[in-house]
Amino acid sequence: MRPMISGRLRTWSAAGATLVALTGAAAAGPPAAAHGDNLGPAIEAIMHKAPYKHAQWGVLETDPANGRVIHSQFANQFFVPGSTVKLVTMSTAWRTVGPNHRFTTPVMATGTRTGSTLHGNLALVAQGDLTMGGRTKPDGSVDYTDIDHTEAAIPGATLTPENPLAGINQIARQIRRAGITRVDGNVIIDPRLFNLPDLDPQPTPLILNDNLIDLLTTPTTPGRPAKLFWRPQVAPYQVTSSVRTVARGGTTSVNVTTSPDGTRIRLSGTIAAGTQPLLKVSGIQDPNAFGRTALIEALARAGVTVTARPTGPNPQNQLPGNYRNDPRVAAYVSPPYSQYAKLILKVSHNLGANLALCNMAVVRGSKNCFDAFPIEHDFLTRVAHIDPKQFQLADGRGGTPGERVTPRGLVELLTYWLRTPDATAFRRLLPILGVDGSNAISCTTNCPAKGKVFAKPGTIIAGDELNQELAATAQNEAGYLRTNDGRLLTFFVGVNGAATKDINSFISIFNDVNQITALLQEQASARH
């Protein structure tokens, strides 16, 4: 989920149902009345609510067992997709990178050894690992919260408990076990895996803590300073806070300001007593310099001395042309890629989806992340047998203004998965209505469809300066309805052009779409 900030379009993956925007609404009457498909009075009532006065709705629901179309409105028309784009990205990455692939990030020792002293440099060769151990649980799976820290602008965002530097710490301990206690030289991050693409957020070959500093403010007692927790704590980053706790029911407003290089972070404002901790984040501007210092500090904790200055730029110009004659002294091995796919789809992880493009390009021997798009085109045409003209894509996560998808294109992609051995595994990667991921917040009580809708949400919201409110450009869902007797139906539901007062009231639009998907699931179950 990523809201629109300061008038710029951003993707906010929402949870809920699959409503497809009607791109050709009739001239008279509410837009929901413009179609001839009988959705039932409960769904029609939702579509007639005030926020949708000028909006366009659409629905496509099919039974893949026999190809029957159950509901269809403007299924061949383009809609703003939001994060439903991730279905295309991750479907292609699943086949190209492979669900069992593990990223191995080595550290090479260049120079010579005298006993336990390395006369030379340690080079961490970044491999495009999304988490570098920073979310790995003891059982080897990748942890997430339903509202991820990468969506800290959304109320309720929380942190996973794992140490963001776990992989770096593991590498440092391996270097010590390799017999090195002193590095008479430097530590360098080798970021040459791929060229940095013009994507937002921008993937980098080395990523620690999603290239973010977490800033968690907890209220204390009224009149007293709030408690601050921040991570990962790596030099030269420093965080200070003047946030004070105010009385219960008071204003919670915390602002974050940074120095030009991002290493001096200051929090100010107020937080009301009795409220939940408030999470903010600040971006790491130079991931290579950050990673270099993090590794040097981890080496010190492991008992390895590095003579080079621990902070400062990453000395990439000291890297060798290749490591043909250099020994590997450590390596971090990631969980299988299926765990990253789950993270990306469950919480709509934008950085991970854009990184998936780079991962695919690298697998095919390219440093240009945009070379992933021919791979996607080939996957759609030759593997899934879907007309690629049903998609207009420019990134991996669904965040550029010009992107479009048809409901039919996404439903055909979902149907393709049902013909594969990984059908069940893929379905379980999607947020589950009322249970987990982006869709956990809806359908939680007295909801027969809870746990029976598996769908990827997609949201675009933007600032409407004229009316001083938010434009809900798109709220979509695409996925599967599981009926009470176990059948799976594919669907897409979305609305384009709704309006809402603020980010909190937008949740009602989010829940309306979820409610429609729940009603579709109930209808489908009642038919048999």
PDB file of N, CA and C in Angstrom, residues 460-493:
ATOM      1  N   ILE A 460      -4.428   3.173  -6.856  1.00  0.00           N
ATOM      2  CA  ILE A 460      -3.765   4.449  -7.164  1.00  0.00           C
ATOM      3  C   ILE A 460      -4.604   5.553  -6.545  1.00  0.00           C
ATOM      4  N   ILE A 461      -4.009   6.326  -5.640  1.00  0.00           N
ATOM      5  CA  ILE A 461      -4.685   7.505  -5.124  1.00  0.00           C
ATOM      6  C   ILE A 461      -3.784   8.712  -5.322  1.00  0.00           C
ATOM      7  N   ALA A 462      -4.395   9.844  -5.554  1.00  0.00           N
ATOM      8  CA  ALA A 462      -3.639  11.049  -5.864  1.00  0.00           C
ATOM      9  C   ALA A 462      -4.316  12.251  -5.231  1.00  0.00           C
ATOM     10  N   GLY A 463      -3.554  13.308  -5.065  1.00  0.00           N
ATOM     11  CA  GLY A 463      -4.104  14.513  -4.483  1.00  0.00           C
ATOM     12  C   GLY A 463      -4.990  15.276  -5.459  1.00  0.00           C
ATOM     13  N   ASP A 464      -6.162  15.676  -5.010  1.00  0.00           N
ATOM     14  CA  ASP A 464      -7.063  16.560  -5.758  1.00  0.00           C
ATOM     15  C   ASP A 464      -6.987  17.927  -5.094  1.00  0.00           C
ATOM     16  N   GLU A 465      -6.093  18.778  -5.601  1.00  0.00           N
ATOM     17  CA  GLU A 465      -5.885  20.084  -4.986  1.00  0.00           C
ATOM     18  C   GLU A 465      -7.096  20.995  -5.165  1.00  0.00           C
ATOM     19  N   LEU A 466      -7.809  20.847  -6.271  1.00  0.00           N
ATOM     20  CA  LEU A 466      -8.962  21.709  -6.538  1.00  0.00           C
ATOM     21  C   LEU A 466     -10.024  21.562  -5.452  1.00  0.00           C
ATOM     22  N   ASN A 467     -10.336  20.316  -5.097  1.00  0.00           N
ATOM     23  CA  ASN A 467     -11.395  20.058  -4.122  1.00  0.00           C
ATOM     24  C   ASN A 467     -10.864  19.725  -2.731  1.00  0.00           C
ATOM     25  N   GLN A 468      -9.536  19.798  -2.586  1.00  0.00           N
ATOM     26  CA  GLN A 468      -8.890  19.519  -1.303  1.00  0.00           C
ATOM     27  C   GLN A 468      -9.312  18.165  -0.740  1.00  0.00           C
ATOM     28  N   GLU A 469      -9.200  17.140  -1.595  1.00  0.00           N
ATOM     29  CA  GLU A 469      -9.472  15.786  -1.179  1.00  0.00           C
ATOM     30  C   GLU A 469      -8.578  14.851  -1.974  1.00  0.00           C
ATOM     31  N   LEU A 470      -8.859  13.570  -1.907  1.00  0.00           N
ATOM     32  CA  LEU A 470      -8.068  12.592  -2.640  1.00  0.00           C
ATOM     33  C   LEU A 470      -8.867  12.028  -3.800  1.00  0.00           C
ATOM     34  N   ALA A 471      -8.184  11.838  -4.922  1.00  0.00           N
ATOM     35  CA  ALA A 471      -8.772  11.151  -6.064  1.00  0.00           C
ATOM     36  C   ALA A 471      -8.368   9.690  -6.000  1.00  0.00           C
ATOM     37  N   ALA A 472      -9.366   8.831  -5.811  1.00  0.00           N
ATOM     38  CA  ALA A 472      -9.102   7.389  -5.813  1.00  0.00           C
ATOM     39  C   ALA A 472      -9.122   6.919  -7.261  1.00  0.00           C
ATOM     40  N   THR A 473      -8.001   7.131  -7.942  1.00  0.00           N
ATOM     41  CA  THR A 473      -7.918   6.842  -9.374  1.00  0.00           C
ATOM     42  C   THR A 473      -8.277   5.395  -9.673  1.00  0.00           C
ATOM     43  N   ALA A 474      -7.813   4.480  -8.843  1.00  0.00           N
ATOM     44  CA  ALA A 474      -8.102   3.060  -9.072  1.00  0.00           C
ATOM     45  C   ALA A 474      -8.108   2.307  -7.764  1.00  0.00           C
ATOM     46  N   GLN A 475      -9.064   1.411  -7.637  1.00  0.00           N
ATOM     47  CA  GLN A 475      -9.072   0.412  -6.576  1.00  0.00           C
ATOM     48  C   GLN A 475      -9.542  -0.899  -7.200  1.00  0.00           C
ATOM     49  N   ASN A 476      -8.611  -1.836  -7.321  1.00  0.00           N
ATOM     50  CA  ASN A 476      -8.872  -3.076  -8.047  1.00  0.00           C
ATOM     51  C   ASN A 476      -8.514  -4.288  -7.211  1.00  0.00           C
ATOM     52  N   GLU A 477      -9.074  -5.422  -7.585  1.00  0.00           N
ATOM     53  CA  GLU A 477      -8.692  -6.718  -7.038  1.00  0.00           C
ATOM     54  C   GLU A 477      -8.721  -7.738  -8.166  1.00  0.00           C
ATOM     55  N   ALA A 478      -7.763  -8.635  -8.172  1.00  0.00           N
ATOM     56  CA  ALA A 478      -7.746  -9.730  -9.140  1.00  0.00           C
ATOM     57  C   ALA A 478      -7.283 -10.993  -8.436  1.00  0.00           C
ATOM     58  N   GLY A 479      -8.053 -12.069  -8.591  1.00  0.00           N
ATOM     59  CA  GLY A 479      -7.659 -13.289  -7.904  1.00  0.00           C
ATOM     60  C   GLY A 479      -8.670 -14.400  -8.052  1.00  0.00           C
ATOM     61  N   TYR A 480      -8.836 -15.145  -6.953  1.00  0.00           N
ATOM     62  CA  TYR A 480      -9.652 -16.356  -6.960  1.00  0.00           C
ATOM     63  C   TYR A 480     -10.717 -16.288  -5.870  1.00  0.00           C
ATOM     64  N   LEU A 481     -11.913 -16.763  -6.205  1.00  0.00           N
ATOM     65  CA  LEU A 481     -12.967 -17.009  -5.232  1.00  0.00           C
ATOM     66  C   LEU A 481     -13.040 -18.523  -5.021  1.00  0.00           C
ATOM     67  N   ARG A 482     -12.931 -18.958  -3.786  1.00  0.00           N
ATOM     68  CA  ARG A 482     -13.112 -20.381  -3.495  1.00  0.00           C
ATOM     69  C   ARG A 482     -14.505 -20.562  -2.907  1.00  0.00           C
ATOM     70  N   THR A 483     -15.344 -21.315  -3.586  1.00  0.00           N
ATOM     71  CA  THR A 483     -16.707 -21.521  -3.121  1.00  0.00           C
ATOM     72  C   THR A 483     -16.725 -22.473  -1.929  1.00  0.00           C
ATOM     73  N   ASN A 484     -17.854 -22.530  -1.259  1.00  0.00           N
ATOM     74  CA  ASN A 484     -17.952 -23.372  -0.074  1.00  0.00           C
ATOM     75  C   ASN A 484     -17.756 -24.853  -0.385  1.00  0.00           C
ATOM     76  N   ASP A 485     -18.024 -25.249  -1.642  1.00  0.00           N
ATOM     77  CA  ASP A 485     -17.806 -26.649  -2.014  1.00  0.00           C
ATOM     78  C   ASP A 485     -16.451 -26.881  -2.682  1.00  0.00           C
ATOM     79  N   GLY A 486     -15.561 -25.862  -2.614  1.00  0.00           N
ATOM     80  CA  GLY A 486     -14.176 -26.057  -3.038  1.00  0.00           C
ATOM     81  C   GLY A 486     -13.838 -25.684  -4.454  1.00  0.00           C
ATOM     82  N   ARG A 487     -14.794 -25.199  -5.248  1.00  0.00           N
ATOM     83  CA  ARG A 487     -14.484 -24.779  -6.612  1.00  0.00           C
ATOM     84  C   ARG A 487     -13.733 -23.442  -6.590  1.00  0.00           C
ATOM     85  N   LEU A 488     -12.916 -23.214  -7.605  1.00  0.00           N
ATOM     86  CA  LEU A 488     -12.177 -21.954  -7.737  1.00  0.00           C
ATOM     87  C   LEU A 488     -12.694 -21.191  -8.954  1.00  0.00           C
ATOM     88  N   LEU A 489     -13.061 -19.936  -8.732  1.00  0.00           N
ATOM     89  CA  LEU A 489     -13.459 -19.031  -9.806  1.00  0.00           C
ATOM     90  C   LEU A 489     -12.433 -17.922  -9.901  1.00  0.00           C
ATOM     91  N   THR A 490     -12.214 -17.406 -11.103  1.00  0.00           N
ATOM     92  CA  THR A 490     -11.275 -16.297 -11.299  1.00  0.00           C
ATOM     93  C   THR A 490     -12.058 -15.000 -11.455  1.00  0.00           C
ATOM     94  N   PHE A 491     -11.469 -13.901 -10.980  1.00  0.00           N
ATOM     95  CA  PHE A 491     -12.219 -12.643 -11.039  1.00  0.00           C
ATOM     96  C   PHE A 491     -11.301 -11.432 -11.085  1.00  0.00           C
ATOM     97  N   PHE A 492     -11.856 -10.358 -11.560  1.00  0.00           N
ATOM     98  CA  PHE A 492     -11.262  -9.022 -11.466  1.00  0.00           C
ATOM     99  C   PHE A 492     -12.400  -8.056 -11.160  1.00  0.00           C
ATOM    100  N   VAL A 493     -12.232  -7.221 -10.159  1.00  0.00           N
ATOM    101  CA  VAL A 493     -13.224  -6.199  -9.815  1.00  0.00           C
ATOM    102  C   VAL A 493     -12.485  -4.893  -9.607  1.00  0.00           C
TER     103      VAL A 493
END
